[in-house]
mmCIF file of C-alpha atoms in Angstrom:
data_model
loop_
_atom_site.group_PDB
_atom_site.id
_atom_site.type_symbol
_atom_site.label_atom_id
_atom_site.label_comp_id
_atom_site.label_asym_id
_atom_site.label_seq_id
_atom_site.Cartn_x
_atom_site.Cartn_y
_atom_site.Cartn_z
ATOM 1 C CA MET Q 1 30.451 -73.505 -48.986
ATOM 2 C CA PHE Q 2 32.304 -74.673 -52.156
ATOM 3 C CA THR Q 3 31.196 -76.042 -55.179
ATOM 4 C CA THR Q 4 32.161 -78.426 -57.870
ATOM 5 C CA GLY Q 5 32.935 -77.777 -61.777
ATOM 6 C CA GLY Q 6 34.197 -75.077 -63.701
ATOM 7 C CA PRO Q 7 38.093 -73.483 -63.394
ATOM 8 C CA VAL Q 8 36.756 -71.134 -60.552
ATOM 9 C CA ASN Q 9 37.671 -74.442 -58.111
ATOM 10 C CA LEU Q 10 41.910 -74.056 -58.297
ATOM 11 C CA TYR Q 11 40.476 -70.285 -56.558
ATOM 12 C CA GLN Q 12 38.217 -71.262 -54.181
ATOM 13 C CA TYR Q 13 40.804 -74.295 -53.485
ATOM 14 C CA ALA Q 14 43.219 -71.290 -52.601
ATOM 15 C CA VAL Q 15 40.391 -69.639 -50.128
ATOM 16 C CA TYR Q 16 39.622 -72.384 -48.574
ATOM 17 C CA ALA Q 17 43.535 -73.579 -47.950
ATOM 18 C CA HIS Q 18 43.426 -69.509 -46.000
ATOM 19 C CA VAL Q 19 40.451 -70.346 -43.838
ATOM 20 C CA GLN Q 20 42.109 -73.662 -42.789
ATOM 21 C CA TYR Q 21 45.119 -71.468 -41.533
ATOM 22 C CA LEU Q 22 42.538 -69.460 -39.975
ATOM 23 C CA HIS Q 23 40.963 -71.950 -37.776
ATOM 24 C CA GLN Q 24 44.452 -73.524 -36.777
ATOM 25 C CA TYR Q 25 45.521 -69.874 -35.476
ATOM 26 C CA ALA Q 26 42.189 -69.317 -33.356
ATOM 27 C CA GLU Q 27 42.277 -73.166 -32.173
ATOM 28 C CA TYR Q 28 46.225 -73.612 -31.255
ATOM 29 C CA ALA Q 29 47.587 -69.917 -31.578
ATOM 30 C CA ALA Q 30 48.445 -67.726 -28.749
ATOM 31 C CA PRO Q 31 46.666 -64.695 -30.025
ATOM 32 C CA HIS Q 32 50.516 -62.152 -30.073
ATOM 33 C CA ALA Q 33 51.824 -64.734 -32.328
ATOM 34 C CA ALA Q 34 48.124 -65.590 -33.943
ATOM 35 C CA TYR Q 35 47.827 -61.965 -35.171
ATOM 36 C CA SER Q 36 51.843 -61.502 -36.216
ATOM 37 C CA ALA Q 37 51.629 -64.655 -38.676
ATOM 38 C CA PHE Q 38 48.096 -63.078 -39.641
ATOM 39 C CA THR Q 39 49.410 -60.012 -40.869
ATOM 40 C CA HIS Q 40 52.922 -60.301 -41.525
ATOM 41 C CA GLY Q 41 51.707 -63.760 -44.035
ATOM 42 C CA LEU Q 42 48.209 -65.159 -44.553
ATOM 43 C CA VAL Q 43 47.083 -61.572 -45.828
ATOM 44 C CA HIS Q 44 49.380 -61.037 -48.025
ATOM 45 C CA LYS Q 45 48.431 -64.396 -49.961
ATOM 46 C CA TRP Q 46 45.041 -63.725 -50.269
ATOM 47 C CA SER Q 47 46.408 -60.056 -51.357
ATOM 48 C CA TYR Q 48 47.748 -61.281 -53.804
ATOM 49 C CA LEU Q 49 44.997 -63.056 -55.332
ATOM 50 C CA ALA Q 50 42.860 -60.387 -55.117
ATOM 51 C CA ARG Q 51 45.189 -58.657 -57.610
ATOM 52 C CA THR Q 52 45.741 -61.711 -60.151
ATOM 53 C CA VAL Q 53 42.154 -62.667 -60.304
ATOM 54 C CA PRO Q 54 39.054 -60.477 -60.976
ATOM 55 C CA ASP Q 55 35.437 -60.472 -60.269
ATOM 56 C CA ILE Q 56 36.358 -63.271 -56.887
ATOM 57 C CA THR Q 57 34.565 -61.170 -54.212
ATOM 58 C CA ARG Q 58 32.030 -63.902 -53.317
ATOM 59 C CA LEU Q 59 34.939 -66.348 -53.031
ATOM 60 C CA PHE Q 60 36.625 -63.922 -50.305
ATOM 61 C CA GLN Q 61 32.599 -64.694 -48.027
ATOM 62 C CA PRO Q 62 34.231 -67.957 -46.260
ATOM 63 C CA LEU Q 63 37.219 -66.517 -45.607
ATOM 64 C CA GLU Q 64 35.656 -62.941 -43.855
ATOM 65 C CA ASP Q 65 33.206 -65.537 -41.964
ATOM 66 C CA VAL Q 66 35.968 -67.223 -39.820
ATOM 67 C CA ILE Q 67 38.092 -63.880 -39.414
ATOM 68 C CA HIS Q 68 34.636 -62.524 -37.906
ATOM 69 C CA THR Q 69 32.911 -65.963 -35.876
ATOM 70 C CA LYS Q 70 36.430 -67.389 -35.075
ATOM 71 C CA PHE Q 71 39.602 -65.364 -35.400
ATOM 72 C CA ILE Q 72 38.806 -61.837 -33.996
ATOM 73 C CA PRO Q 73 37.319 -64.161 -30.800
ATOM 74 C CA CYS Q 74 40.517 -65.299 -30.811
ATOM 75 C CA LEU Q 75 42.554 -61.967 -30.571
ATOM 76 C CA THR Q 76 40.005 -59.894 -28.492
ATOM 77 C CA GLY Q 77 38.851 -62.580 -25.595
ATOM 78 C CA ARG Q 78 35.200 -61.830 -26.619
ATOM 79 C CA ALA Q 79 32.316 -62.367 -28.386
ATOM 80 C CA PRO Q 80 32.515 -62.288 -32.666
ATOM 81 C CA PRO Q 81 32.330 -58.190 -33.080
ATOM 82 C CA ASN Q 82 28.837 -56.599 -34.318
ATOM 83 C CA ASP Q 83 29.292 -54.139 -37.711
ATOM 84 C CA LEU Q 84 30.707 -50.938 -35.991
ATOM 85 C CA GLU Q 85 33.179 -53.376 -34.594
ATOM 86 C CA ARG Q 86 33.992 -55.104 -36.885
ATOM 87 C CA ASN Q 87 34.483 -51.990 -39.930
ATOM 88 C CA LEU Q 88 36.706 -50.015 -36.704
ATOM 89 C CA LEU Q 89 38.886 -53.534 -37.054
ATOM 90 C CA SER Q 90 39.543 -53.346 -40.166
ATOM 91 C CA LEU Q 91 40.766 -49.931 -40.196
ATOM 92 C CA PRO Q 92 44.505 -48.642 -41.433
ATOM 93 C CA PRO Q 93 46.945 -47.239 -40.256
ATOM 94 C CA LYS Q 94 47.935 -47.648 -36.966
ATOM 95 C CA SER Q 95 44.824 -49.810 -36.115
ATOM 96 C CA VAL Q 96 44.687 -53.249 -35.460
ATOM 97 C CA GLY Q 97 44.165 -53.755 -39.556
ATOM 98 C CA ILE Q 98 42.096 -56.976 -40.062
ATOM 99 C CA PRO Q 99 41.158 -56.060 -43.266
ATOM 100 C CA ASP Q 100 37.461 -57.284 -44.635
ATOM 101 C CA SER Q 101 38.839 -59.045 -48.377
ATOM 102 C CA THR Q 102 35.017 -58.893 -49.135
ATOM 103 C CA THR Q 103 35.374 -55.793 -49.437
ATOM 104 C CA THR Q 104 39.106 -54.961 -50.973
ATOM 105 C CA SER Q 105 39.199 -57.457 -53.475
ATOM 106 C CA ASP Q 106 37.775 -55.055 -56.598
ATOM 107 C CA THR Q 107 40.156 -52.486 -55.228
ATOM 108 C CA GLU Q 108 43.486 -54.674 -55.000
ATOM 109 C CA TYR Q 109 42.670 -56.045 -59.007
ATOM 110 C CA THR Q 110 41.804 -52.634 -59.719
ATOM 111 C CA ALA Q 111 45.322 -51.202 -57.986
ATOM 112 C CA SER Q 112 46.849 -53.995 -59.367
ATOM 113 C CA ARG Q 113 46.045 -53.389 -63.427
ATOM 114 C CA SER Q 114 47.212 -49.897 -62.795
ATOM 115 C CA VAL Q 115 50.619 -51.251 -61.372
ATOM 116 C CA CYS Q 116 51.373 -53.568 -63.884
ATOM 117 C CA LYS Q 117 50.074 -51.185 -67.249
ATOM 118 C CA PRO Q 118 53.576 -50.202 -68.096
ATOM 119 C CA LEU Q 119 54.660 -53.929 -68.460
ATOM 120 C CA TYR Q 120 51.493 -55.172 -69.834
ATOM 121 C CA ASN Q 121 52.586 -52.525 -73.177
ATOM 122 C CA LEU Q 122 55.842 -53.629 -72.979
ATOM 123 C CA ILE Q 123 54.756 -57.785 -73.662
ATOM 124 C CA LEU Q 124 52.330 -56.175 -76.073
ATOM 125 C CA LEU Q 125 55.346 -55.306 -78.175
ATOM 126 C CA HIS Q 126 57.210 -57.851 -77.498
ATOM 127 C CA ASP Q 127 59.897 -55.323 -75.996
ATOM 128 C CA SER Q 128 62.111 -57.833 -73.384
ATOM 129 C CA SER Q 129 63.916 -54.368 -72.050
ATOM 130 C CA TYR Q 130 62.924 -52.172 -69.006
ATOM 131 C CA PRO Q 131 62.721 -48.633 -69.788
ATOM 132 C CA THR Q 132 63.463 -46.063 -67.406
ATOM 133 C CA GLU Q 133 59.970 -44.693 -69.015
ATOM 134 C CA ALA Q 134 58.436 -47.412 -67.827
ATOM 135 C CA ILE Q 135 59.774 -47.386 -64.416
ATOM 136 C CA GLU Q 136 58.820 -44.063 -64.075
ATOM 137 C CA GLN Q 137 54.876 -44.324 -65.102
ATOM 138 C CA GLN Q 138 54.914 -47.365 -62.205
ATOM 139 C CA VAL Q 139 56.448 -45.173 -60.041
ATOM 140 C CA GLU Q 140 53.651 -42.823 -60.444
ATOM 141 C CA ALA Q 141 50.831 -46.108 -60.666
ATOM 142 C CA LYS Q 142 51.955 -46.500 -56.936
ATOM 143 C CA LYS Q 143 51.876 -43.455 -55.838
ATOM 144 C CA GLU Q 144 48.867 -42.569 -56.678
ATOM 145 C CA VAL Q 145 47.787 -46.162 -55.605
ATOM 146 C CA HIS Q 146 49.141 -45.444 -52.550
ATOM 147 C CA SER Q 147 47.201 -41.923 -52.214
ATOM 148 C CA LEU Q 148 43.932 -43.459 -53.322
ATOM 149 C CA LYS Q 149 44.250 -45.922 -50.300
ATOM 150 C CA LEU Q 150 44.391 -43.804 -48.265
ATOM 151 C CA LYS Q 151 42.578 -41.556 -49.022
ATOM 152 C CA HIS Q 152 40.047 -43.793 -48.792
ATOM 153 C CA SER Q 153 40.572 -45.344 -45.533
ATOM 154 C CA GLN Q 154 40.508 -41.814 -44.159
ATOM 155 C CA GLY Q 155 37.243 -40.945 -45.282
ATOM 156 C CA SER Q 156 35.838 -44.773 -43.636
ATOM 157 C CA ALA Q 157 37.332 -43.335 -40.710
ATOM 158 C CA PHE Q 158 35.758 -40.213 -40.967
ATOM 159 C CA ASN Q 159 32.308 -41.571 -41.545
ATOM 160 C CA LEU Q 160 32.825 -44.183 -38.856
ATOM 161 C CA ARG Q 161 34.030 -41.717 -36.123
ATOM 162 C CA PRO Q 162 30.313 -40.208 -34.940
ATOM 163 C CA GLN Q 163 29.228 -43.709 -34.859
ATOM 164 C CA LEU Q 164 31.961 -44.292 -31.854
ATOM 165 C CA ALA Q 165 31.213 -43.654 -27.940
ATOM 166 C CA ASN Q 166 33.250 -40.623 -27.314
ATOM 167 C CA SER Q 167 35.792 -42.994 -24.618
ATOM 168 C CA THR Q 168 36.800 -45.004 -28.016
ATOM 169 C CA GLN Q 169 37.277 -42.004 -29.936
ATOM 170 C CA ARG Q 170 39.615 -40.762 -27.490
ATOM 171 C CA SER Q 171 41.029 -44.179 -27.567
ATOM 172 C CA ILE Q 172 41.701 -44.667 -31.290
ATOM 173 C CA ASP Q 173 43.303 -40.919 -31.059
ATOM 174 C CA LEU Q 174 45.807 -42.103 -28.533
ATOM 175 C CA ALA Q 175 46.239 -45.056 -30.377
ATOM 176 C CA GLN Q 176 47.480 -42.817 -33.544
ATOM 177 C CA GLU Q 177 50.123 -41.272 -31.707
ATOM 178 C CA LYS Q 178 53.739 -41.385 -32.886
ATOM 179 C CA GLY Q 179 55.051 -45.013 -31.561
ATOM 180 C CA ALA Q 180 51.892 -45.762 -29.870
ATOM 181 C CA SER Q 181 51.393 -48.755 -32.155
ATOM 182 C CA ASN Q 182 55.043 -50.158 -32.355
ATOM 183 C CA TRP Q 183 54.020 -53.109 -30.191
ATOM 184 C CA LEU Q 184 51.369 -54.346 -32.091
ATOM 185 C CA THR Q 185 53.827 -54.586 -35.284
ATOM 186 C CA THR Q 186 56.677 -55.830 -33.966
ATOM 187 C CA LEU Q 187 57.252 -59.604 -34.039
ATOM 188 C CA PRO Q 188 56.607 -61.634 -31.358
ATOM 189 C CA ILE Q 189 60.365 -63.007 -30.672
ATOM 190 C CA ASP Q 190 60.696 -64.228 -27.138
ATOM 191 C CA GLU Q 191 64.541 -64.066 -26.430
ATOM 192 C CA ASN Q 192 64.223 -59.866 -26.661
ATOM 193 C CA GLY Q 193 61.048 -59.991 -24.693
ATOM 194 C CA PHE Q 194 58.665 -58.881 -27.160
ATOM 195 C CA THR Q 195 55.567 -61.823 -27.017
ATOM 196 C CA LEU Q 196 52.765 -60.781 -24.905
ATOM 197 C CA HIS Q 197 50.854 -63.615 -23.457
ATOM 198 C CA LYS Q 198 47.051 -64.486 -24.150
ATOM 199 C CA GLY Q 199 45.131 -62.141 -21.494
ATOM 200 C CA ALA Q 200 47.921 -59.218 -21.696
ATOM 201 C CA PHE Q 201 47.666 -58.826 -25.611
ATOM 202 C CA ARG Q 202 43.769 -59.011 -25.428
ATOM 203 C CA ASP Q 203 43.690 -56.942 -22.568
ATOM 204 C CA ALA Q 204 45.911 -54.162 -24.629
ATOM 205 C CA ILE Q 205 43.563 -54.582 -27.293
ATOM 206 C CA ALA Q 206 40.653 -53.655 -25.153
ATOM 207 C CA LEU Q 207 42.741 -50.550 -24.002
ATOM 208 C CA ARG Q 208 43.553 -49.829 -27.498
ATOM 209 C CA TYR Q 209 39.836 -49.398 -28.407
ATOM 210 C CA GLY Q 210 38.441 -47.758 -25.183
ATOM 211 C CA TRP Q 211 36.849 -51.463 -24.511
ATOM 212 C CA LEU Q 212 36.904 -53.379 -20.534
ATOM 213 C CA PRO Q 213 39.416 -55.990 -20.341
ATOM 214 C CA SER Q 214 37.771 -59.809 -20.057
ATOM 215 C CA ASN Q 215 38.229 -61.550 -16.767
ATOM 216 C CA ILE Q 216 38.335 -58.629 -14.066
ATOM 217 C CA PRO Q 217 36.270 -59.323 -11.556
ATOM 218 C CA PRO Q 218 33.523 -56.933 -10.552
ATOM 219 C CA PRO Q 219 33.873 -54.718 -7.330
ATOM 220 C CA ALA Q 220 32.782 -56.294 -4.044
ATOM 221 C CA HIS Q 221 30.763 -54.859 -2.520
ATOM 222 C CA VAL Q 222 30.063 -56.230 1.363
ATOM 223 C CA PRO Q 223 26.902 -55.038 2.913
ATOM 224 C CA ILE Q 224 26.899 -52.838 6.185
ATOM 225 C CA THR Q 225 23.745 -52.693 7.935
ATOM 226 C CA GLY Q 226 23.947 -53.906 11.086
ATOM 227 C CA GLU Q 227 28.033 -54.664 11.278
ATOM 228 C CA THR Q 228 30.607 -52.741 13.625
ATOM 229 C CA PHE Q 229 33.696 -51.629 13.224
ATOM 230 C CA PRO Q 230 36.153 -53.787 16.327
ATOM 231 C CA ALA Q 231 39.064 -51.801 15.867
ATOM 232 C CA MET Q 232 40.212 -48.739 17.956
ATOM 233 C CA THR Q 233 39.990 -45.535 16.771
ATOM 234 C CA ALA Q 234 40.869 -42.588 18.587
ATOM 235 C CA ASN Q 235 37.197 -40.923 19.405
ATOM 236 C CA THR Q 236 35.806 -43.592 21.920
ATOM 237 C CA GLU Q 237 32.887 -41.806 22.073
ATOM 238 C CA ASP Q 238 30.146 -44.149 21.524
ATOM 239 C CA GLY Q 239 28.758 -43.220 17.849
ATOM 240 C CA ALA Q 240 32.098 -42.893 16.931
ATOM 241 C CA ARG Q 241 32.978 -43.379 13.215
ATOM 242 C CA SER Q 242 36.728 -44.369 11.694
ATOM 243 C CA ASP Q 243 38.792 -41.694 11.453
ATOM 244 C CA ILE Q 244 38.460 -41.741 7.422
ATOM 245 C CA ALA Q 245 37.956 -37.898 5.818
ATOM 246 C CA ALA Q 246 36.249 -37.473 3.027
ATOM 247 C CA ASP Q 247 34.943 -34.336 1.711
ATOM 248 C CA GLY Q 248 31.383 -33.700 1.088
ATOM 249 C CA PHE Q 249 30.558 -37.447 2.725
ATOM 250 C CA TRP Q 250 29.486 -36.829 5.745
ATOM 251 C CA GLY Q 251 27.928 -33.390 4.984
ATOM 252 C CA GLY Q 252 31.237 -31.794 5.959
#
């Protein structure tokens, strides 16, 4: 998985550390706590790496592999997602938002360079001040980066939507409603009653995407051939049925 030799080892080690964290989350942590630690902590650590080091997309592949095969199944209680489901789970905002680092690292680096360019120019000029002009340039650069990310995510969602089942499309529309994602982004603080146990969290994720919740027993179908109904009914005639009305069921 990881090669030796050359300065790239430092970055490989950083990714390897994130991979080990994810293995621990998937193996030991409750899904809600694991998701919270992932979105509020670990994502930002590897985003920093992506923003400061160019051309390291390939080094993130082991990270994406463990997310795909271990971490997401830990959250959902399902088999590893197919490509369509993985793309769906990676979409922000108001989604589960588990990014694929192999597709975002180059964009993160380009965005970081854009935002930091005014500071870079000041350093080249040996200027230790932070003039208003540089501040304004950074504010505008941040707005542009945010706009580009939003357009990209909206475009990805638009292209993905026709490939989804109608039920999934409807579920996603409901998830976009105001306040529908509060439970997902809230820290799981047990003393405040914000923690979901394993089954509740997985069921909530399933309902969010129109999936069938796991561990639901199939309906029991009892054969009625040759069965008799021992309970007495108002009609005591031979061949009388139980007093149940259902329009159209008995030909009425």
